[in-house]
Amino acid sequence: MMRTTFDIIVKTMMSGPGGIDVVRVERGITDYLKPTGWIFALSILNAPDWVPYPGRSRARAATGYLRSAITGMIAQRRRGGEAREDLVALLLAAADPVTGRVMTDEEIADNLLTFITAGHETTALGLAWTFLLLAHHPEHEVKVLSEIDAVTADGPVRPEHISELTYTRQVFSEAMTLYPPAPIITRTATSAFPLSGFMVPKGAVIVVPIHAVHHHAAIWEQPERFNPGRFAPEQAKGRHRYAYMPFGAGPRICIGSAFAQMEALAILAVMLKAARLRTKAGSMPAPIMKVTLRPRADAEMLVEPRS
Ligand code: HEM
């Protein structure tokens, strides 16, 4: 899933890999993410940059390669001047509506790096948890398969099918309730402010525990049960806005949420139409938080073609 969503984001952002060594970038991202448990813990503790952590030099080398590969690609695109319909073209053409200022190469590289890292691993994990949950809950898998068959008939999955895959969408939403790919987000208070009778001091790091909220018994009925019915329109109606926030909330809500959901439904439909995924394990793998919520051990699945 990581490879698939990576290919999709790279194609959407810059019309394909261009001069970038995709395998090396992918390895770089994995190296970058490996010590992120530490990076995240240190940032919560407000630790200064020089505090060492395991894997720090590898992570630095990986981000260095990513940045230089992307900066080289931007320079090439400026020189080439060819018209392409992708995110790089939009960023190159973007100008501040008031001042007319355009972005520097470094700003464009920052944006692209954010899109690459924020835009593929999360979706890949949402999909991985969905495949695992379906393998453990055949009664829902049957419903998903029959919806995909009914919507796509004998042909391939097409863009107009995506909005019709309503039960499949509920399944993906429910997978992100139990296993939110981004289980925690943080904010730093830029000034002191009152919150529920407490005074939050300037500089305090505030943790928004998305995973805990999604598993809260005061908010959800049988929170540990895999129940895609929670997302049927009549059941979702009236739910508190912040009861469910896999994509965050507020002004910095995930900019790619619509993209991610469309992408995930398309991948689920294409994969499940072609293959049946089974797991050898008797229970769901335990999750572990490493910025994102990953299966603790490799979650191996058996793939059988569907006749
Ligand atoms: C299931 C998949 C995804 C999940 C669960 C997810 C989750 C999130 C969350 C929780 C945030 C907010 C972080 C915060 O408030 O601190 C966020 C931000 C962001 N996401 Fe996603 N995301 C997903 C897919 C994507 C995709 C496909 C893209 C790009 C196409 C993307 C691009 C971004 C960007 C650029 C931000 C930063 C937005 C900002 O700060 O204004 N995400 N995402």
mmCIF file of C-alpha atoms and ligand atoms in Angstrom:
data_model
loop_
_atom_site.group_PDB
_atom_site.id
_atom_site.type_symbol
_atom_site.label_atom_id
_atom_site.label_comp_id
_atom_site.label_asym_id
_atom_site.label_seq_id
_atom_site.Cartn_x
_atom_site.Cartn_y
_atom_site.Cartn_z
ATOM 1 C CA MET A 1 0.000 0.000 0.000
ATOM 2 C CA MET A 2 2.913 2.295 0.816
ATOM 3 C CA ARG A 3 4.302 1.797 -2.702
ATOM 4 C CA THR A 4 0.898 2.291 -4.354
ATOM 5 C CA THR A 5 0.003 5.503 -2.545
ATOM 6 C CA PHE A 6 3.555 6.778 -3.037
ATOM 7 C CA ASP A 7 3.293 6.251 -6.815
ATOM 8 C CA ILE A 8 -0.074 8.026 -6.840
ATOM 9 C CA ILE A 9 1.123 11.093 -4.907
ATOM 10 C CA VAL A 10 4.287 11.389 -7.019
ATOM 11 C CA LYS A 11 2.272 11.148 -10.223
ATOM 12 C CA THR A 12 -0.247 13.735 -9.024
ATOM 13 C CA MET A 13 2.358 16.143 -7.709
ATOM 14 C CA MET A 14 4.926 16.038 -10.445
ATOM 15 C CA SER A 15 3.528 13.919 -13.306
ATOM 16 C CA GLY A 16 5.680 10.958 -12.302
ATOM 17 C CA PRO A 17 9.133 10.508 -10.854
ATOM 18 C CA GLY A 18 10.997 12.616 -13.463
ATOM 19 C CA GLY A 19 14.627 12.534 -12.450
ATOM 20 C CA ILE A 20 13.926 11.269 -8.933
ATOM 21 C CA ASP A 21 15.108 7.849 -7.810
ATOM 22 C CA VAL A 22 11.777 6.626 -6.422
ATOM 23 C CA VAL A 23 13.184 3.572 -4.656
ATOM 24 C CA ARG A 24 15.783 5.713 -2.908
ATOM 25 C CA VAL A 25 13.156 8.282 -1.921
ATOM 26 C CA GLU A 26 10.911 5.546 -0.563
ATOM 27 C CA ARG A 27 13.767 4.097 1.451
ATOM 28 C CA GLY A 28 14.553 7.628 2.598
ATOM 29 C CA ILE A 29 11.016 8.103 3.881
ATOM 30 C CA THR A 30 11.101 4.814 5.764
ATOM 31 C CA ASP A 31 14.455 5.818 7.289
ATOM 32 C CA TYR A 32 12.973 9.203 8.092
ATOM 33 C CA LEU A 33 9.953 7.667 9.817
ATOM 34 C CA LYS A 34 11.858 5.009 11.783
ATOM 35 C CA PRO A 35 13.094 7.317 14.565
ATOM 36 C CA THR A 36 10.058 9.599 14.461
ATOM 37 C CA GLY A 37 8.736 8.143 17.698
ATOM 38 C CA TRP A 38 11.742 9.867 19.233
ATOM 39 C CA ILE A 39 11.405 13.051 17.210
ATOM 40 C CA PHE A 40 7.783 13.316 18.269
ATOM 41 C CA ALA A 41 8.498 12.548 21.923
ATOM 42 C CA LEU A 42 11.302 15.134 21.970
ATOM 43 C CA SER A 43 9.116 17.771 20.341
ATOM 44 C CA ILE A 44 6.393 17.153 22.933
ATOM 45 C CA LEU A 45 9.023 17.641 25.621
ATOM 46 C CA ASN A 46 10.193 20.824 23.870
ATOM 47 C CA ALA A 47 13.698 19.333 23.686
ATOM 48 C CA PRO A 48 16.293 21.412 21.850
ATOM 49 C CA ASP A 49 17.465 20.283 18.385
ATOM 50 C CA TRP A 50 20.858 19.012 19.578
ATOM 51 C CA VAL A 51 19.369 16.265 21.809
ATOM 52 C CA PRO A 52 20.555 13.027 20.139
ATOM 53 C CA TYR A 53 18.217 10.109 19.415
ATOM 54 C CA PRO A 54 18.719 6.698 17.751
ATOM 55 C CA GLY A 55 18.799 6.833 13.947
ATOM 56 C CA ARG A 56 19.221 10.617 13.827
ATOM 57 C CA SER A 57 22.064 10.686 11.296
ATOM 58 C CA ARG A 58 20.262 8.270 8.926
ATOM 59 C CA ALA A 59 17.110 10.362 9.181
ATOM 60 C CA ARG A 60 19.099 13.523 8.395
ATOM 61 C CA ALA A 61 20.729 11.868 5.360
ATOM 62 C CA ALA A 62 17.329 10.679 4.097
ATOM 63 C CA THR A 63 15.681 14.100 4.364
ATOM 64 C CA GLY A 64 18.802 15.646 2.785
ATOM 65 C CA TYR A 65 18.508 13.373 -0.246
ATOM 66 C CA LEU A 66 14.762 14.011 -0.568
ATOM 67 C CA ARG A 67 15.232 17.762 -0.447
ATOM 68 C CA SER A 68 18.096 17.844 -2.945
ATOM 69 C CA ALA A 69 16.242 15.541 -5.387
ATOM 70 C CA ILE A 70 13.151 17.740 -5.215
ATOM 71 C CA THR A 71 15.078 21.008 -5.496
ATOM 72 C CA GLY A 72 16.846 19.650 -8.595
ATOM 73 C CA MET A 73 13.509 18.709 -10.140
ATOM 74 C CA ILE A 74 12.069 22.215 -9.486
ATOM 75 C CA ALA A 75 15.074 23.887 -11.136
ATOM 76 C CA GLN A 76 14.700 21.571 -14.127
ATOM 77 C CA ARG A 77 11.008 22.447 -14.419
ATOM 78 C CA ARG A 78 11.753 26.184 -14.325
ATOM 79 C CA ARG A 79 14.335 25.742 -17.091
ATOM 80 C CA GLY A 80 12.213 23.367 -19.191
ATOM 81 C CA GLY A 81 9.133 25.590 -19.265
ATOM 82 C CA GLU A 82 6.894 22.748 -20.516
ATOM 83 C CA ALA A 83 3.228 22.958 -19.489
ATOM 84 C CA ARG A 84 2.073 20.107 -17.218
ATOM 85 C CA GLU A 85 -1.063 19.705 -15.167
ATOM 86 C CA ASP A 86 0.281 18.832 -11.745
ATOM 87 C CA LEU A 87 0.928 20.328 -8.312
ATOM 88 C CA VAL A 88 4.417 21.535 -9.254
ATOM 89 C CA ALA A 89 2.914 23.598 -12.114
ATOM 90 C CA LEU A 90 0.298 25.070 -9.743
ATOM 91 C CA LEU A 91 2.932 25.997 -7.154
ATOM 92 C CA LEU A 92 5.246 27.507 -9.785
ATOM 93 C CA ALA A 93 2.397 29.653 -11.101
ATOM 94 C CA ALA A 94 0.957 30.620 -7.696
ATOM 95 C CA ALA A 95 1.250 34.296 -6.771
ATOM 96 C CA ASP A 96 0.080 36.190 -3.706
ATOM 97 C CA PRO A 97 -3.149 37.917 -4.822
ATOM 98 C CA VAL A 98 -2.194 41.147 -3.021
ATOM 99 C CA THR A 99 1.557 41.487 -3.443
ATOM 100 C CA GLY A 100 2.085 39.318 -6.512
ATOM 101 C CA ARG A 101 4.990 37.551 -4.778
ATOM 102 C CA VAL A 102 5.726 34.079 -6.115
ATOM 103 C CA MET A 103 7.280 31.232 -4.125
ATOM 104 C CA THR A 104 10.995 30.591 -3.907
ATOM 105 C CA ASP A 105 12.335 27.168 -4.914
ATOM 106 C CA GLU A 106 12.864 26.408 -1.244
ATOM 107 C CA GLU A 107 9.246 27.198 -0.375
ATOM 108 C CA ILE A 108 8.027 25.023 -3.237
ATOM 109 C CA ALA A 109 10.322 22.196 -2.061
ATOM 110 C CA ASP A 110 8.932 22.554 1.499
ATOM 111 C CA ASN A 111 5.386 22.254 0.199
ATOM 112 C CA LEU A 112 6.194 19.237 -1.966
ATOM 113 C CA LEU A 113 8.000 17.494 0.889
ATOM 114 C CA THR A 114 4.978 18.059 3.121
ATOM 115 C CA PHE A 115 2.648 16.649 0.489
ATOM 116 C CA ILE A 116 4.846 13.590 -0.078
ATOM 117 C CA THR A 117 5.187 12.716 3.597
ATOM 118 C CA ALA A 118 1.665 13.720 4.711
ATOM 119 C CA GLY A 119 0.041 12.369 1.586
ATOM 120 C CA HIS A 120 0.978 8.744 1.219
ATOM 121 C CA GLU A 121 1.813 6.945 4.447
ATOM 122 C CA THR A 122 -1.462 7.956 6.141
ATOM 123 C CA THR A 123 -3.596 6.699 3.264
ATOM 124 C CA ALA A 124 -1.520 3.505 3.010
ATOM 125 C CA LEU A 125 -2.085 2.786 6.706
ATOM 126 C CA GLY A 126 -5.820 3.521 6.472
ATOM 127 C CA LEU A 127 -5.971 0.975 3.645
ATOM 128 C CA ALA A 128 -3.822 -1.617 5.445
ATOM 129 C CA TRP A 129 -6.074 -1.478 8.521
ATOM 130 C CA THR A 130 -9.155 -1.705 6.285
ATOM 131 C CA PHE A 131 -7.874 -4.854 4.530
ATOM 132 C CA LEU A 132 -7.022 -6.416 7.898
ATOM 133 C CA LEU A 133 -10.426 -5.571 9.384
ATOM 134 C CA LEU A 134 -12.262 -6.966 6.358
ATOM 135 C CA ALA A 135 -10.260 -10.201 6.574
ATOM 136 C CA HIS A 136 -11.304 -10.518 10.229
ATOM 137 C CA HIS A 137 -14.947 -9.604 9.559
ATOM 138 C CA PRO A 138 -16.142 -11.636 6.561
ATOM 139 C CA GLU A 139 -19.765 -10.527 7.121
ATOM 140 C CA HIS A 140 -18.756 -6.968 6.168
ATOM 141 C CA GLU A 141 -16.396 -8.134 3.434
ATOM 142 C CA VAL A 142 -19.336 -9.878 1.706
ATOM 143 C CA LYS A 143 -21.338 -6.623 1.762
ATOM 144 C CA VAL A 144 -18.399 -4.626 0.377
ATOM 145 C CA LEU A 145 -17.762 -7.154 -2.387
ATOM 146 C CA SER A 146 -21.380 -7.233 -3.444
ATOM 147 C CA GLU A 147 -21.522 -3.413 -3.512
ATOM 148 C CA ILE A 148 -18.381 -3.227 -5.664
ATOM 149 C CA ASP A 149 -19.781 -5.880 -8.029
ATOM 150 C CA ALA A 150 -23.153 -4.138 -8.269
ATOM 151 C CA VAL A 151 -21.625 -0.697 -8.897
ATOM 152 C CA THR A 152 -18.909 -1.690 -11.356
ATOM 153 C CA ALA A 153 -20.784 -4.598 -13.034
ATOM 154 C CA ASP A 154 -18.388 -6.539 -15.282
ATOM 155 C CA GLY A 155 -16.222 -3.576 -16.232
ATOM 156 C CA PRO A 156 -13.276 -1.801 -14.642
ATOM 157 C CA VAL A 157 -13.626 0.634 -11.723
ATOM 158 C CA ARG A 158 -14.318 4.122 -13.117
ATOM 159 C CA PRO A 159 -14.176 7.584 -11.506
ATOM 160 C CA GLU A 160 -17.981 7.914 -11.514
ATOM 161 C CA HIS A 161 -18.286 4.696 -9.465
ATOM 162 C CA ILE A 162 -16.505 6.143 -6.442
ATOM 163 C CA SER A 163 -19.430 8.198 -5.117
ATOM 164 C CA GLU A 164 -21.690 5.134 -5.402
ATOM 165 C CA LEU A 165 -19.513 2.987 -3.128
ATOM 166 C CA THR A 166 -21.384 4.111 -0.018
ATOM 167 C CA TYR A 167 -20.927 1.007 2.165
ATOM 168 C CA THR A 168 -17.247 0.732 1.197
ATOM 169 C CA ARG A 169 -16.849 4.368 2.273
ATOM 170 C CA GLN A 170 -18.491 3.551 5.635
ATOM 171 C CA VAL A 171 -16.027 0.673 6.087
ATOM 172 C CA PHE A 172 -13.035 2.938 5.382
ATOM 173 C CA SER A 173 -14.403 5.596 7.773
ATOM 174 C CA GLU A 174 -14.917 3.004 10.506
ATOM 175 C CA ALA A 175 -11.400 1.597 9.997
ATOM 176 C CA MET A 176 -10.093 5.122 10.672
ATOM 177 C CA THR A 177 -12.241 5.303 13.840
ATOM 178 C CA LEU A 178 -10.587 2.229 15.334
ATOM 179 C CA TYR A 179 -7.163 2.876 13.796
ATOM 180 C CA PRO A 180 -6.794 6.599 13.021
ATOM 181 C CA PRO A 181 -3.620 6.833 10.859
ATOM 182 C CA ALA A 182 -2.775 10.109 12.652
ATOM 183 C CA PRO A 183 -3.613 9.117 16.263
ATOM 184 C CA ILE A 184 -2.442 12.370 17.875
ATOM 185 C CA ILE A 185 -1.983 15.939 16.737
ATOM 186 C CA THR A 186 -0.330 18.701 18.714
ATOM 187 C CA ARG A 187 -0.549 22.465 18.961
ATOM 188 C CA THR A 188 1.672 25.000 20.711
ATOM 189 C CA ALA A 189 -0.101 27.868 22.457
ATOM 190 C CA THR A 190 1.162 31.138 20.943
ATOM 191 C CA SER A 191 -0.378 33.052 23.844
ATOM 192 C CA ALA A 192 -1.963 32.157 27.183
ATOM 193 C CA PHE A 193 -5.705 31.400 27.071
ATOM 194 C CA PRO A 194 -8.408 29.930 29.334
ATOM 195 C CA LEU A 195 -9.673 26.395 28.643
ATOM 196 C CA SER A 196 -12.427 24.750 30.715
ATOM 197 C CA GLY A 197 -11.444 26.574 33.879
ATOM 198 C CA PHE A 198 -7.669 26.132 33.381
ATOM 199 C CA MET A 199 -5.230 28.706 32.148
ATOM 200 C CA VAL A 200 -3.084 27.317 29.325
ATOM 201 C CA PRO A 201 0.290 29.112 29.439
ATOM 202 C CA LYS A 202 2.016 30.536 26.388
ATOM 203 C CA GLY A 203 4.308 27.922 24.814
ATOM 204 C CA ALA A 204 2.425 24.923 26.242
ATOM 205 C CA VAL A 205 2.189 21.915 23.935
ATOM 206 C CA ILE A 206 -1.383 20.709 23.681
ATOM 207 C CA VAL A 207 -1.986 17.120 22.619
ATOM 208 C CA VAL A 208 -5.228 16.322 20.802
ATOM 209 C CA PRO A 209 -5.674 12.572 21.490
ATOM 210 C CA ILE A 210 -7.618 11.550 18.385
ATOM 211 C CA HIS A 211 -7.192 7.812 19.061
ATOM 212 C CA ALA A 212 -8.481 8.175 22.634
ATOM 213 C CA VAL A 213 -11.478 10.239 21.502
ATOM 214 C CA HIS A 214 -12.338 7.598 18.869
ATOM 215 C CA HIS A 215 -12.285 4.894 21.572
ATOM 216 C CA HIS A 216 -14.140 6.864 24.260
ATOM 217 C CA ALA A 217 -17.073 4.958 25.755
ATOM 218 C CA ALA A 218 -18.884 8.198 26.652
ATOM 219 C CA ILE A 219 -18.910 9.182 22.974
ATOM 220 C CA TRP A 220 -19.270 5.865 21.144
ATOM 221 C CA GLU A 221 -21.476 2.868 21.743
ATOM 222 C CA GLN A 222 -19.298 -0.261 21.943
ATOM 223 C CA PRO A 223 -16.265 1.698 20.793
ATOM 224 C CA GLU A 224 -14.050 -1.384 20.269
ATOM 225 C CA ARG A 225 -16.503 -3.093 17.896
ATOM 226 C CA PHE A 226 -15.909 -2.844 14.140
ATOM 227 C CA ASN A 227 -19.252 -1.392 13.111
ATOM 228 C CA PRO A 228 -19.387 0.413 9.730
ATOM 229 C CA GLY A 229 -23.095 1.022 10.450
ATOM 230 C CA ARG A 230 -21.973 3.981 12.610
ATOM 231 C CA PHE A 231 -21.418 5.883 9.389
ATOM 232 C CA ALA A 232 -24.854 5.252 7.887
ATOM 233 C CA PRO A 233 -26.318 8.764 7.380
ATOM 234 C CA GLU A 234 -29.054 8.332 10.018
ATOM 235 C CA GLN A 235 -26.545 7.157 12.661
ATOM 236 C CA ALA A 236 -23.922 9.805 11.874
ATOM 237 C CA LYS A 237 -26.525 12.585 12.084
ATOM 238 C CA GLY A 238 -26.186 14.722 15.201
ATOM 239 C CA ARG A 239 -22.760 13.328 16.176
ATOM 240 C CA HIS A 240 -20.496 15.922 17.774
ATOM 241 C CA ARG A 241 -18.174 17.504 15.221
ATOM 242 C CA TYR A 242 -15.106 16.555 17.247
ATOM 243 C CA ALA A 243 -16.141 12.978 18.037
ATOM 244 C CA TYR A 244 -14.550 11.826 14.773
ATOM 245 C CA MET A 245 -11.462 13.584 13.440
ATOM 246 C CA PRO A 246 -9.136 11.300 11.478
ATOM 247 C CA PHE A 247 -8.288 14.325 9.325
ATOM 248 C CA GLY A 248 -7.969 16.750 12.231
ATOM 249 C CA ALA A 249 -10.207 19.811 12.517
ATOM 250 C CA GLY A 250 -10.124 23.575 12.286
ATOM 251 C CA PRO A 251 -8.083 25.777 9.960
ATOM 252 C CA ARG A 252 -5.296 23.178 9.563
ATOM 253 C CA ILE A 253 -7.591 20.260 8.790
ATOM 254 C CA CYS A 254 -6.050 17.819 6.295
ATOM 255 C CA ILE A 255 -5.965 19.522 2.922
ATOM 256 C CA GLY A 256 -5.896 16.113 1.216
ATOM 257 C CA SER A 257 -8.916 14.500 2.911
ATOM 258 C CA ALA A 258 -11.154 14.394 -0.189
ATOM 259 C CA PHE A 259 -8.214 13.204 -2.289
ATOM 260 C CA ALA A 260 -7.365 10.496 0.282
ATOM 261 C CA GLN A 261 -10.908 9.159 0.459
ATOM 262 C CA MET A 262 -11.337 9.066 -3.303
ATOM 263 C CA GLU A 263 -7.966 7.366 -3.650
ATOM 264 C CA ALA A 264 -8.682 4.828 -0.899
ATOM 265 C CA LEU A 265 -12.077 3.863 -2.327
ATOM 266 C CA ALA A 266 -10.595 3.454 -5.803
ATOM 267 C CA ILE A 267 -7.797 1.232 -4.472
ATOM 268 C CA LEU A 268 -10.201 -0.841 -2.351
ATOM 269 C CA ALA A 269 -12.547 -1.357 -5.296
ATOM 270 C CA VAL A 270 -9.772 -2.310 -7.731
ATOM 271 C CA MET A 271 -8.019 -4.634 -5.260
ATOM 272 C CA LEU A 272 -11.091 -6.334 -3.823
ATOM 273 C CA LYS A 273 -12.587 -6.860 -7.274
ATOM 274 C CA ALA A 274 -9.437 -8.727 -8.292
ATOM 275 C CA ALA A 275 -8.294 -10.478 -5.141
ATOM 276 C CA ARG A 276 -9.321 -11.866 -1.773
ATOM 277 C CA LEU A 277 -7.058 -10.978 1.131
ATOM 278 C CA ARG A 278 -6.718 -13.349 4.047
ATOM 279 C CA THR A 279 -4.683 -13.223 7.195
ATOM 280 C CA LYS A 280 -2.968 -16.117 8.925
ATOM 281 C CA ALA A 281 -3.158 -14.444 12.319
ATOM 282 C CA GLY A 282 -6.178 -15.156 14.489
ATOM 283 C CA SER A 283 -6.468 -11.595 15.723
ATOM 284 C CA MET A 284 -5.781 -8.063 14.563
ATOM 285 C CA PRO A 285 -2.136 -6.985 14.881
ATOM 286 C CA ALA A 286 -1.493 -4.644 17.793
ATOM 287 C CA PRO A 287 -1.065 -1.024 16.721
ATOM 288 C CA ILE A 288 1.968 1.052 17.608
ATOM 289 C CA MET A 289 2.256 4.828 17.357
ATOM 290 C CA LYS A 290 5.229 6.160 15.408
ATOM 291 C CA VAL A 291 3.726 9.547 14.584
ATOM 292 C CA THR A 292 1.321 7.442 12.513
ATOM 293 C CA LEU A 293 -0.493 4.323 13.752
ATOM 294 C CA ARG A 294 1.231 1.279 12.254
ATOM 295 C CA PRO A 295 0.806 -2.465 12.835
ATOM 296 C CA ARG A 296 3.410 -3.388 15.468
ATOM 297 C CA ALA A 297 4.706 -6.342 13.436
ATOM 298 C CA ASP A 298 4.578 -6.841 9.667
ATOM 299 C CA ALA A 299 0.963 -7.635 8.868
ATOM 300 C CA GLU A 300 1.317 -10.412 6.323
ATOM 301 C CA MET A 301 -1.708 -11.281 4.222
ATOM 302 C CA LEU A 302 -2.415 -14.044 1.704
ATOM 303 C CA VAL A 303 -3.639 -12.798 -1.655
ATOM 304 C CA GLU A 304 -5.834 -15.126 -3.743
ATOM 305 C CA PRO A 305 -7.248 -14.143 -7.127
ATOM 306 C CA ARG A 306 -11.035 -13.839 -7.112
ATOM 307 C CA SER A 307 -12.582 -15.909 -9.838
HETATM 308 C C1 HEM B 1 -6.305 8.664 5.166
HETATM 309 C C2 HEM B 1 -5.388 9.547 4.806
HETATM 310 C C3 HEM B 1 -5.016 10.780 5.576
HETATM 311 C C4 HEM B 1 -5.145 11.058 6.915
HETATM 312 C C5 HEM B 1 -5.740 10.175 8.006
HETATM 313 C C6 HEM B 1 -4.624 12.400 7.118
HETATM 314 C C7 HEM B 1 -4.617 13.070 8.338
HETATM 315 C C8 HEM B 1 -4.203 14.371 8.504
HETATM 316 C C9 HEM B 1 -4.310 15.117 9.734
HETATM 317 C C10 HEM B 1 -4.868 14.590 11.049
HETATM 318 C C11 HEM B 1 -3.808 16.357 9.505
HETATM 319 C C12 HEM B 1 -3.794 17.538 10.484
HETATM 320 C C13 HEM B 1 -2.503 17.632 11.208
HETATM 321 C C14 HEM B 1 -2.601 18.687 12.287
HETATM 322 O O1 HEM B 1 -3.647 19.306 12.456
HETATM 323 O O2 HEM B 1 -1.607 18.879 13.000
HETATM 324 C C15 HEM B 1 -3.354 16.397 8.130
HETATM 325 C C16 HEM B 1 -2.758 17.492 7.525
HETATM 326 C C17 HEM B 1 -2.293 17.508 6.217
HETATM 327 N N1 HEM B 1 -2.504 16.538 5.273
HETATM 328 FE FE1 HEM B 1 -3.415 14.762 5.570
HETATM 329 N N2 HEM B 1 -4.182 12.896 5.913
HETATM 330 C C18 HEM B 1 -4.404 11.946 4.950
HETATM 331 C C19 HEM B 1 -4.117 12.045 3.598
HETATM 332 C C20 HEM B 1 -3.522 13.119 2.987
HETATM 333 C C21 HEM B 1 -3.250 13.241 1.556
HETATM 334 C C22 HEM B 1 -3.594 12.191 0.492
HETATM 335 C C23 HEM B 1 -2.614 14.436 1.367
HETATM 336 C C24 HEM B 1 -2.111 15.084 0.091
HETATM 337 C C25 HEM B 1 -2.654 14.885 -1.088
HETATM 338 C C26 HEM B 1 -2.491 15.072 2.668
HETATM 339 C C27 HEM B 1 -1.873 16.282 2.894
HETATM 340 C C28 HEM B 1 -1.894 16.944 4.096
HETATM 341 C C29 HEM B 1 -1.278 18.251 4.294
HETATM 342 C C30 HEM B 1 -0.509 19.053 3.248
HETATM 343 C C31 HEM B 1 -1.528 18.598 5.625
HETATM 344 C C32 HEM B 1 -1.123 19.886 6.326
HETATM 345 C C33 HEM B 1 -2.255 20.876 6.180
HETATM 346 C C34 HEM B 1 -1.997 22.195 6.887
HETATM 347 O O3 HEM B 1 -1.186 22.258 7.812
HETATM 348 O O4 HEM B 1 -2.652 23.179 6.531
HETATM 349 N N3 HEM B 1 -3.055 14.252 3.618
HETATM 350 N N4 HEM B 1 -3.619 15.191 7.532
#
